[in-house]
mmCIF file of C-alpha atoms and ligand atoms in Angstrom:
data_model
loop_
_atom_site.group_PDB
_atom_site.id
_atom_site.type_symbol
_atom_site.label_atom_id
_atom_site.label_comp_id
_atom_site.label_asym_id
_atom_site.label_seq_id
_atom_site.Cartn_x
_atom_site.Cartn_y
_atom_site.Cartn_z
ATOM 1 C CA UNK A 161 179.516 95.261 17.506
ATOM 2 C CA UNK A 162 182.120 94.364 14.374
ATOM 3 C CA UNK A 163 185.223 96.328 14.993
ATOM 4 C CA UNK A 164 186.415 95.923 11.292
ATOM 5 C CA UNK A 165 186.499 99.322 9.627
ATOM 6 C CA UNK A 166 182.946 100.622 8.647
ATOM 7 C CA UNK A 167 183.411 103.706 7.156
ATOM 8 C CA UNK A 168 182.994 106.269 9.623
ATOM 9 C CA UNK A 169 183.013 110.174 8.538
ATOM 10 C CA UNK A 170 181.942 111.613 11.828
ATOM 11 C CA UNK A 171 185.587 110.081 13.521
ATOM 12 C CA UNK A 172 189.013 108.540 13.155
ATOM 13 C CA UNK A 173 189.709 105.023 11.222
ATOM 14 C CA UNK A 174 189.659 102.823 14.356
ATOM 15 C CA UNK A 175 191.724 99.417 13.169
ATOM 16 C CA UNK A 176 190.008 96.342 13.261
ATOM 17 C CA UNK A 177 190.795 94.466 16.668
ATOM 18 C CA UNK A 178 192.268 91.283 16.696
ATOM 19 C CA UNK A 179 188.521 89.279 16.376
ATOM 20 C CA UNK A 180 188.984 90.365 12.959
ATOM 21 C CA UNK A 181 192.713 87.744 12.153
ATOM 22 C CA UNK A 182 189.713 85.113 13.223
ATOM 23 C CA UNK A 183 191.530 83.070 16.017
ATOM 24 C CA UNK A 184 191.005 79.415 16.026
ATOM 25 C CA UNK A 185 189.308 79.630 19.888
ATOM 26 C CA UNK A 186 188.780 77.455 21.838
ATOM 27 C CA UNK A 187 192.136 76.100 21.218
ATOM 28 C CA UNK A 188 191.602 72.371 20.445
ATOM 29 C CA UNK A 189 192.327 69.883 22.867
ATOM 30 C CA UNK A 190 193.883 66.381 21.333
ATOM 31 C CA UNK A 191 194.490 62.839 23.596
ATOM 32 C CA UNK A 192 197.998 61.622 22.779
ATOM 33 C CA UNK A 193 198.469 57.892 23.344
ATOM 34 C CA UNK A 194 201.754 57.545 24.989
ATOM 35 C CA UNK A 195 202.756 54.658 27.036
ATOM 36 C CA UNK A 196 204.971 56.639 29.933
ATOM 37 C CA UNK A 197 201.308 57.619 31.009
ATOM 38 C CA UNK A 198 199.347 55.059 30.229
ATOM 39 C CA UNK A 199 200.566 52.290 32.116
ATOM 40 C CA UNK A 200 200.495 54.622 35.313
ATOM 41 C CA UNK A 201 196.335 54.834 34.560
ATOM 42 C CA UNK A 202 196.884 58.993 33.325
ATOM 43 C CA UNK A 203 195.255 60.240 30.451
ATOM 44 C CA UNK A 204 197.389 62.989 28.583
ATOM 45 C CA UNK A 205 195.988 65.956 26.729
ATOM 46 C CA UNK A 206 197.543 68.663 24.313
ATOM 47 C CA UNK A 207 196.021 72.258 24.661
ATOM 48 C CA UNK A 208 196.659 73.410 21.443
ATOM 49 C CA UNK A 209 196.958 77.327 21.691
ATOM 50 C CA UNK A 210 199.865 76.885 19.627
ATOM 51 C CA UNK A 211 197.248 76.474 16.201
ATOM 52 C CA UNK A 212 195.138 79.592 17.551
ATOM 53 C CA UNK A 213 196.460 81.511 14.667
ATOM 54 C CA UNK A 214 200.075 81.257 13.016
ATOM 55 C CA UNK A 215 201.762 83.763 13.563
ATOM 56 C CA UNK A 216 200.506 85.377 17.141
ATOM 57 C CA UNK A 217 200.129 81.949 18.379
ATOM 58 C CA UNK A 218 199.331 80.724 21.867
ATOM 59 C CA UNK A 219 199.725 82.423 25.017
ATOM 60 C CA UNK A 220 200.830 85.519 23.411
ATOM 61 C CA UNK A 221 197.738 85.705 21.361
ATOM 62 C CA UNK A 222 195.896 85.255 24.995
ATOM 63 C CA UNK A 223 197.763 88.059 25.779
ATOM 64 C CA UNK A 224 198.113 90.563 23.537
ATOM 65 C CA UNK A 225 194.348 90.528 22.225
ATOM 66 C CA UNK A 226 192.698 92.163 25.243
ATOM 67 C CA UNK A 227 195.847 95.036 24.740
ATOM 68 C CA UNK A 228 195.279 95.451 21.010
ATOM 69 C CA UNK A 229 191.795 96.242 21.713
ATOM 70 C CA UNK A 230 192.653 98.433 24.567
ATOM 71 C CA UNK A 231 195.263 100.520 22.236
ATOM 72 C CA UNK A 232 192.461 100.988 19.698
ATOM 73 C CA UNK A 233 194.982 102.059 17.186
ATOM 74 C CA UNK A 234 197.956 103.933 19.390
ATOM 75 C CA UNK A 235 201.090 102.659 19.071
ATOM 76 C CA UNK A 236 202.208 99.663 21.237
ATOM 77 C CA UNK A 237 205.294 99.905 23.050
ATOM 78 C CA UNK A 238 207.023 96.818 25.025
ATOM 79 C CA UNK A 239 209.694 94.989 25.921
ATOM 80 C CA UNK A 240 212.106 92.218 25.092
ATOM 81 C CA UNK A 241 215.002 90.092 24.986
ATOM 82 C CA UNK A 242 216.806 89.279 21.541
ATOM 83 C CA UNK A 243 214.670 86.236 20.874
ATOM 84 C CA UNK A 244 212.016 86.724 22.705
ATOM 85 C CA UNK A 245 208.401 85.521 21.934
ATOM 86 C CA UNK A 246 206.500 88.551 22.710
ATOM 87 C CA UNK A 247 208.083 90.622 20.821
ATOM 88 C CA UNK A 248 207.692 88.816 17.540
ATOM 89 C CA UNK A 249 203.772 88.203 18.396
ATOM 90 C CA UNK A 250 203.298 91.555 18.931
ATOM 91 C CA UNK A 251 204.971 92.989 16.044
ATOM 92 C CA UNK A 252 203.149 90.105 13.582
ATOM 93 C CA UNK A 253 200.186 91.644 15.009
ATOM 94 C CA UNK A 254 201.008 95.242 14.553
ATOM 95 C CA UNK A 255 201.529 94.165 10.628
ATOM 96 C CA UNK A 256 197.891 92.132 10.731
ATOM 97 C CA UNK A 257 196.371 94.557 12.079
ATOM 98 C CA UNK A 258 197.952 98.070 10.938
ATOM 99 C CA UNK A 259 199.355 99.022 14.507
ATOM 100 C CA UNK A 260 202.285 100.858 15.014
ATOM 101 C CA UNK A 261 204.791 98.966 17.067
ATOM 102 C CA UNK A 262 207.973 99.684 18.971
ATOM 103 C CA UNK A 263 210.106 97.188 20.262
ATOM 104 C CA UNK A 264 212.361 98.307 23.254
ATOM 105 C CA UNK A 265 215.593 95.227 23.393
ATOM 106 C CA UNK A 266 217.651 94.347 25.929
ATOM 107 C CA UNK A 267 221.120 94.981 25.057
ATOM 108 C CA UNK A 268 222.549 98.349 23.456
ATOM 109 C CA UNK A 269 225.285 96.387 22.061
ATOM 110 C CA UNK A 270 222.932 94.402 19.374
ATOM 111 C CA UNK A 271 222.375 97.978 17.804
ATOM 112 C CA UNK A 272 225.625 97.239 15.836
ATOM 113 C CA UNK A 273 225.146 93.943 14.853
ATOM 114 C CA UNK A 274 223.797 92.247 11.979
ATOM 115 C CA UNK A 275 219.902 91.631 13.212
ATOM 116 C CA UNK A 276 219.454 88.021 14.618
ATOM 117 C CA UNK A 277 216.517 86.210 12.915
ATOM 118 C CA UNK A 278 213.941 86.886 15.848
ATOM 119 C CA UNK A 279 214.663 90.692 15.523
ATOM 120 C CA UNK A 280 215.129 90.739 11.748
ATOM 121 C CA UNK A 281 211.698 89.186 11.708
ATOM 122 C CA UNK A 282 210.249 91.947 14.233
ATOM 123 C CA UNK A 283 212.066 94.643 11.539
ATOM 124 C CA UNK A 284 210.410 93.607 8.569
ATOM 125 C CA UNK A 285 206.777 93.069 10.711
ATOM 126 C CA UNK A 286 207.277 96.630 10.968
ATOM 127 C CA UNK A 287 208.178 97.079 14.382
ATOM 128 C CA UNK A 288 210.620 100.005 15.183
ATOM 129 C CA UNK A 289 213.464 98.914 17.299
ATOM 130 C CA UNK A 290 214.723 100.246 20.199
ATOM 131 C CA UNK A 291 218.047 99.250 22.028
ATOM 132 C CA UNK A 292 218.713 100.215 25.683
ATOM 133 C CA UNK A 293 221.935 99.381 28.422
ATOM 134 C CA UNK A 294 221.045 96.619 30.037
ATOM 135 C CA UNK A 295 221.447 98.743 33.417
ATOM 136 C CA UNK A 296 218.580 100.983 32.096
ATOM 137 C CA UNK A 297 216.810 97.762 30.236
ATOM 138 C CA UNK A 298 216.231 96.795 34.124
ATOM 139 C CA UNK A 299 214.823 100.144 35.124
ATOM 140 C CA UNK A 300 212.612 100.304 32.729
ATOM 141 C CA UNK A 301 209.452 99.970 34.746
ATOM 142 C CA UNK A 302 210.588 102.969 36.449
ATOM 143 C CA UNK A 303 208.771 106.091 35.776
ATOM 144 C CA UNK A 304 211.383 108.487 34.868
ATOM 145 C CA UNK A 305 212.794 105.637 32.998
ATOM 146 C CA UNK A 306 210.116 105.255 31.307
ATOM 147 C CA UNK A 307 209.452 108.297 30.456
ATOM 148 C CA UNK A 308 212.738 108.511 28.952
ATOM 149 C CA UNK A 309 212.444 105.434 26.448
ATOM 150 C CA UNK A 310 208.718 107.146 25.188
ATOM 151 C CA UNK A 311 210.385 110.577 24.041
ATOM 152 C CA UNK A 312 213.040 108.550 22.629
ATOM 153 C CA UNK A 313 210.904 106.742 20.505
ATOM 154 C CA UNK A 314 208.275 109.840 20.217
ATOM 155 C CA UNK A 315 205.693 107.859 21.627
ATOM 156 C CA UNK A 316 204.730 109.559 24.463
ATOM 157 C CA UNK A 317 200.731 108.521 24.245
ATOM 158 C CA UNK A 318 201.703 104.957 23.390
ATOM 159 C CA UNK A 319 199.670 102.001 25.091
ATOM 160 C CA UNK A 320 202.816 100.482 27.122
ATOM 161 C CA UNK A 321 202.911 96.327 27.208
ATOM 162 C CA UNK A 322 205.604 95.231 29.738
ATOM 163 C CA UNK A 323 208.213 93.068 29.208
ATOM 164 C CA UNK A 324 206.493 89.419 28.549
ATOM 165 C CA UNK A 325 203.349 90.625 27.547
ATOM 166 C CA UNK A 326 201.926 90.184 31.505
ATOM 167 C CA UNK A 327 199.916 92.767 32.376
ATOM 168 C CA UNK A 328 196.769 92.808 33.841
ATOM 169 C CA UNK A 329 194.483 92.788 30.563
ATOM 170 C CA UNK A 330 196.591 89.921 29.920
ATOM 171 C CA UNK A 331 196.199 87.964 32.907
ATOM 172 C CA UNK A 332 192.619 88.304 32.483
ATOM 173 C CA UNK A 333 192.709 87.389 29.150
ATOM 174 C CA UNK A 334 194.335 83.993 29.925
ATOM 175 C CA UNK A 335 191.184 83.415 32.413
ATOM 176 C CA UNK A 336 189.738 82.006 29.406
ATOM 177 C CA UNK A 337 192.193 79.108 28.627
ATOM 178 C CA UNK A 338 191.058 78.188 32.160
ATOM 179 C CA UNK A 339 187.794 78.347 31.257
ATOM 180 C CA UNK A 340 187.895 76.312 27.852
ATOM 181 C CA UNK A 341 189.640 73.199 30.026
ATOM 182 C CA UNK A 342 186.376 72.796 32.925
ATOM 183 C CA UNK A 343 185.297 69.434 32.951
ATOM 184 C CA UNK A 344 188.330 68.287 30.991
ATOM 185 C CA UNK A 345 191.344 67.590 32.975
ATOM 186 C CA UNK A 346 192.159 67.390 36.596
ATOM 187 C CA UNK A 347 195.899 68.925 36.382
ATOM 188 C CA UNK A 348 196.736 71.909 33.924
ATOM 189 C CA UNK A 349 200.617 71.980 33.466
ATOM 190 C CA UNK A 350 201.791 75.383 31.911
ATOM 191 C CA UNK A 351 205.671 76.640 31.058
ATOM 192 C CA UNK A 352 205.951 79.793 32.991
ATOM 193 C CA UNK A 353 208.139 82.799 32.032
ATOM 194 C CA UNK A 354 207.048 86.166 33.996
ATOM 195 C CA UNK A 355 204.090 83.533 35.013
ATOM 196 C CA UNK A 356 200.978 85.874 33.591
ATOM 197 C CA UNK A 357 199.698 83.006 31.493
ATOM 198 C CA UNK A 358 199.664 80.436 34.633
ATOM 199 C CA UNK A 359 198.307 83.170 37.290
ATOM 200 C CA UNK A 360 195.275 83.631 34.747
ATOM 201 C CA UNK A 361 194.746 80.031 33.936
ATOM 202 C CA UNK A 362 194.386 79.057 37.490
ATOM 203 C CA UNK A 363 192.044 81.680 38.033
ATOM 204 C CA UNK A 364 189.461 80.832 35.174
ATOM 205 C CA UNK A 365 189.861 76.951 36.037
ATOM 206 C CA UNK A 366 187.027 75.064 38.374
ATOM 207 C CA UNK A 367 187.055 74.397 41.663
ATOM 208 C CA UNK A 368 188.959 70.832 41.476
ATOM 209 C CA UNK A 369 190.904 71.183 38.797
ATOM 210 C CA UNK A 370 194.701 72.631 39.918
ATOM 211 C CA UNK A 371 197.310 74.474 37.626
ATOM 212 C CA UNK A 372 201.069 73.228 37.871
ATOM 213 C CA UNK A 373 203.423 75.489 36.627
ATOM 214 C CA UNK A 374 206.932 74.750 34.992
ATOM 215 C CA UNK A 375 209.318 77.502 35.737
ATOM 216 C CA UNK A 376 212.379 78.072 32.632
ATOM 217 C CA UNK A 377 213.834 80.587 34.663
ATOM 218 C CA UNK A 378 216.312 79.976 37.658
ATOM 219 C CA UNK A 379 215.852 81.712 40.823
ATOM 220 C CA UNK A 380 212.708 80.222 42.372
ATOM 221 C CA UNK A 381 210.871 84.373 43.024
ATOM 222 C CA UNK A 382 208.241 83.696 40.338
ATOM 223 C CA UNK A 383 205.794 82.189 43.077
ATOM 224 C CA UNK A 384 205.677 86.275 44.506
ATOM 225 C CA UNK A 385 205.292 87.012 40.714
ATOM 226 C CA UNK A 386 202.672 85.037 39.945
ATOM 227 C CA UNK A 387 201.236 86.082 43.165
ATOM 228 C CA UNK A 388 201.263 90.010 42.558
ATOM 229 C CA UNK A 389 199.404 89.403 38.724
ATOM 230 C CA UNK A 390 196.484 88.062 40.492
ATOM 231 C CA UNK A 391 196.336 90.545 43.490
ATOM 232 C CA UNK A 392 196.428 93.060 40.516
ATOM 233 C CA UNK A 393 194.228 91.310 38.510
ATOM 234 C CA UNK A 394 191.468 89.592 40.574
ATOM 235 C CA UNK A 395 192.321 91.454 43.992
ATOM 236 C CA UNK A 396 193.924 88.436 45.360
ATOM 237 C CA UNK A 397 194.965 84.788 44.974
ATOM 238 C CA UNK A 398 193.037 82.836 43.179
ATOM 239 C CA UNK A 399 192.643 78.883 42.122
ATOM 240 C CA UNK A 400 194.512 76.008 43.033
ATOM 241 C CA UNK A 401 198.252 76.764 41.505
ATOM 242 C CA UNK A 402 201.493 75.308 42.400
ATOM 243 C CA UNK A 403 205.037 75.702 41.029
ATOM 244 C CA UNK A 404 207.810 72.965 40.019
ATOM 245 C CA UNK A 405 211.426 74.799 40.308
ATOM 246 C CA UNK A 406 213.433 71.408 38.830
ATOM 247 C CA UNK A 407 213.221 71.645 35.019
ATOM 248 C CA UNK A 408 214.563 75.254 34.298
ATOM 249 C CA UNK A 409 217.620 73.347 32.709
ATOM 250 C CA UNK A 410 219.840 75.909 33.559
ATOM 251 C CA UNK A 411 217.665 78.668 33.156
ATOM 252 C CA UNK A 412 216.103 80.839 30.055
ATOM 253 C CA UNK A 413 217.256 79.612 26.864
ATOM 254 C CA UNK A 414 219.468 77.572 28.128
ATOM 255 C CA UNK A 415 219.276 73.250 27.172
ATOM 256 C CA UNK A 416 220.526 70.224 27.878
ATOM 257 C CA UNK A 417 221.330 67.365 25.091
ATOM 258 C CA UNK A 418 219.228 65.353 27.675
ATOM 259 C CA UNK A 419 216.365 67.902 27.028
ATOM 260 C CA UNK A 420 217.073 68.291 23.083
ATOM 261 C CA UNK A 421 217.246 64.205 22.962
ATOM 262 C CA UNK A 422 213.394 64.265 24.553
ATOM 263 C CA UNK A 423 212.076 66.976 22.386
ATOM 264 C CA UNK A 424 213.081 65.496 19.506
ATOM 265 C CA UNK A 425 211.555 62.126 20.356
ATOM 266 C CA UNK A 426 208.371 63.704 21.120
ATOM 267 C CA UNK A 427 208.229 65.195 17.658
ATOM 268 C CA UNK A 428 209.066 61.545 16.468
ATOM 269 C CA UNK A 429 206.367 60.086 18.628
ATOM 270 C CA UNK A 430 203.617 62.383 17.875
ATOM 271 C CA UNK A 431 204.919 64.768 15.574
ATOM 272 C CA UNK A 432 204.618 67.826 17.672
ATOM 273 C CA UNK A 433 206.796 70.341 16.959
ATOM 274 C CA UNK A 434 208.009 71.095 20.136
ATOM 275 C CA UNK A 435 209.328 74.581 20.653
ATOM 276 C CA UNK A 436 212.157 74.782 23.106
ATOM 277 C CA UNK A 437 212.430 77.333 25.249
ATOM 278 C CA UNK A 438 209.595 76.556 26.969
ATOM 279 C CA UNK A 439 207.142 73.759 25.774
ATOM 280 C CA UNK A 440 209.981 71.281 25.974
ATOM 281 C CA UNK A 441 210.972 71.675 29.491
ATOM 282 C CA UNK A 442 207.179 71.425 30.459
ATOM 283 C CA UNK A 443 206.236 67.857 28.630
ATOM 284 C CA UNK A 444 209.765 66.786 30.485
ATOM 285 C CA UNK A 445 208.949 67.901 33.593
ATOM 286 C CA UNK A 446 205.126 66.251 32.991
ATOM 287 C CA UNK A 447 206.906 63.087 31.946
ATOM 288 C CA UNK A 448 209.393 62.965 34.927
ATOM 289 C CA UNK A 449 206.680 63.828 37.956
ATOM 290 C CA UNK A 450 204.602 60.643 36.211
ATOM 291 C CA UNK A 451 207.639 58.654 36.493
ATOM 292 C CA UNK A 452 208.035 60.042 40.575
ATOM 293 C CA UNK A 453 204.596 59.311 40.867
ATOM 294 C CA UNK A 454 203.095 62.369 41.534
ATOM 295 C CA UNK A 455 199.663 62.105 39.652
ATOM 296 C CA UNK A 456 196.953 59.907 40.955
ATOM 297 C CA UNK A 457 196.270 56.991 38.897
ATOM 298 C CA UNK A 458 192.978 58.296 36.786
ATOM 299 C CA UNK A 459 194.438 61.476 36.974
ATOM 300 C CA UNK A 460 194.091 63.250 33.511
ATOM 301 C CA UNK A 461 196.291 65.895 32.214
ATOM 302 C CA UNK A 462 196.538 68.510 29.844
ATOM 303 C CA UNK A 463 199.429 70.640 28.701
ATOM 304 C CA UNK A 464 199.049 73.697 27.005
ATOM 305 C CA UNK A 465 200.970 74.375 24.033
ATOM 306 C CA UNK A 466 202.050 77.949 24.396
ATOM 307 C CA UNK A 467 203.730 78.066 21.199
ATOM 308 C CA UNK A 468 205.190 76.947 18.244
ATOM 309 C CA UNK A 469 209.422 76.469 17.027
ATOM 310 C CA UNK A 470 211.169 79.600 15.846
ATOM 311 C CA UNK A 471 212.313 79.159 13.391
ATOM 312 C CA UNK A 472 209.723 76.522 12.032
HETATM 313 C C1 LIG B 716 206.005 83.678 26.415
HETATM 314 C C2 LIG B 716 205.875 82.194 26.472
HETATM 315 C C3 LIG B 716 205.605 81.524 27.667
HETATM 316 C C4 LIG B 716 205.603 82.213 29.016
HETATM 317 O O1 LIG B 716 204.432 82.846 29.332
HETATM 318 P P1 LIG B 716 204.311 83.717 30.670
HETATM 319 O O2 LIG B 716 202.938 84.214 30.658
HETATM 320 O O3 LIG B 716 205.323 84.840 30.529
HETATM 321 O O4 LIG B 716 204.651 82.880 31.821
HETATM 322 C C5 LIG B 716 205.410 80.152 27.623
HETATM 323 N N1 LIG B 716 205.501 79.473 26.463
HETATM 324 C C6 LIG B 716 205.789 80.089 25.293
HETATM 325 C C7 LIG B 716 205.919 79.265 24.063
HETATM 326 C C8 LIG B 716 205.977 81.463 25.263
HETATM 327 O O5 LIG B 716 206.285 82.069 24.095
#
């Protein structure tokens, strides 16, 4: 059934869902020619859920669809550092789509100062901001904590999207991108933050075909992490998944010139705009484990583009 609004006297407007910003699905998949693969007999794909549509682009359109139709018009509450990802998405698609948004930040201190471009962005998408202690920022998956931020923000019957966007409906959601690569690559490298999009890939992928994920965080827990979204999801692990702890670079947000220096000559070689906090440190880490060896020769690869640059 069309969930764009039909005129409906008998109930409330419901909003169209997010079918209706006509996604760019499946995400294409392009072959890049590029000789530190090549001569090692690997083919190298692009996963391009970074064009899916341009402003809730990639995984967080994965994501956040399956929640936007589950909200069915409430107002979406979640969570989120001062640049983070998510939170843009899902206020862009509060604005596209006429849903109330608050955005609950890390950080009471950024209250009073000037916004930073990722929040000023979220402000004038419409989404209400929030800002909580960091002490109660880590709580915040606690009830009464909970609780608390919803009467703050006089929300109480919001639909609540944790931190990252990875909640079940969104680890299902990313089954698909599993789904859309069968047949076409042997090894699916993903950036992992909270690890929702890499727990769902591997469990829509075929047998034979493995998921290797590229932690940006420090700390080396997100294999438990990844491992409790599909116990919640599917009722238990699922696909053929592994995790590469080396190419965090120092952790969220955090660079190298080393790392900068590669990103920007894989915009020069294929002009990829490659965004940093995450898709960079996965086509290094792809590029290194070539180098080490790691992928049988006929091996071919794809890489999903999560996202795009912010700013452009
Ligand atoms: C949010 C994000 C990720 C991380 O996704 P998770 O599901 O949290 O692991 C990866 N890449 C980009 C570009 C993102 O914005």
């Amino acid at each position: 059934m069309p969930s764009s609004a039909v005129p409906d006297p008998t109930g409330p407007a419901v909003p169209p869902g997010p079918a209706a910003l006509s996604p760019l699905l499946p995400s294409p998949l392009q072959e890049l020619s590029d000789e530190r693969f090549g001569r090692r007999g690997l083919r190298l794909l692009l996963k391009r859920d970074d064009l899916i549509h341009p402003e809730l682009t990639g995984n967080k359109w994965r994501k956040l669809a399956p929640n936007l139709r589950a909200a069915a018009g409430r107002t979406i509450v979640t969570f989120g550092g001062a640049w983070s990802n998510h939170l843009r998405a899902t206020a862009a698609a509060g604005r596209l789509l006429g849903v109330p948004t608050v955005g609950v930040v890390r950080g009471q201190e950024l209250a009073d100062r000037p916004l930073n471009d990722s929040l000023a962005r979220c402000a004038a998408d419409g989404m209400r901001l929030h800002f909580v202690e960091r002490s109660a920022y880590r709580r915040k998956a606690e009830p009464a904590t909970l609780a608390a931020v919803l009467r703050a923000v006089g929300a109480e019957d919001a639909h609540v999207v944790p931190e990252g966007g990875s909640n079940t409906l969104a680890v299902r959601g990313c089954t698909a991108l599993g789904a859309e690569l069968a047949g076409r690559a042997g090894v699916v490298g993903v950036a992992c933050g909270t690890g929702g999009t890499l727990a769902g890939l591997a469990a829509g992928l075929p047998d034979g075909c493995r998921a290797l994920g590229i932690p940006v965080l420090k700390g080396g827990f997100l294999a438990a992490e990844v491992l409790g979204l599909q116990e919640r999801a599917f009722g238990g692990r699922r696909g053929t998944w592994s995790l590469d702890d080396r190419f965090h670079f120092g952790g969220y947000a955090r660079t190298t010139p080393e790392l900068d220096a590669f990103a920007d000559d894989f915009t020069g070689r294929h002009g990829l705009p490659v965004e940093r906090l995450y898709v960079a440190k996965l086509l290094y880490a792809l590029v290194a484990l070539a180098e080490e060896g790691a992928f049988a020769r006929g091996t071919t690869i794809a890489a999903v583009v999560t996202g795009r640059p912010f700013p452009p």
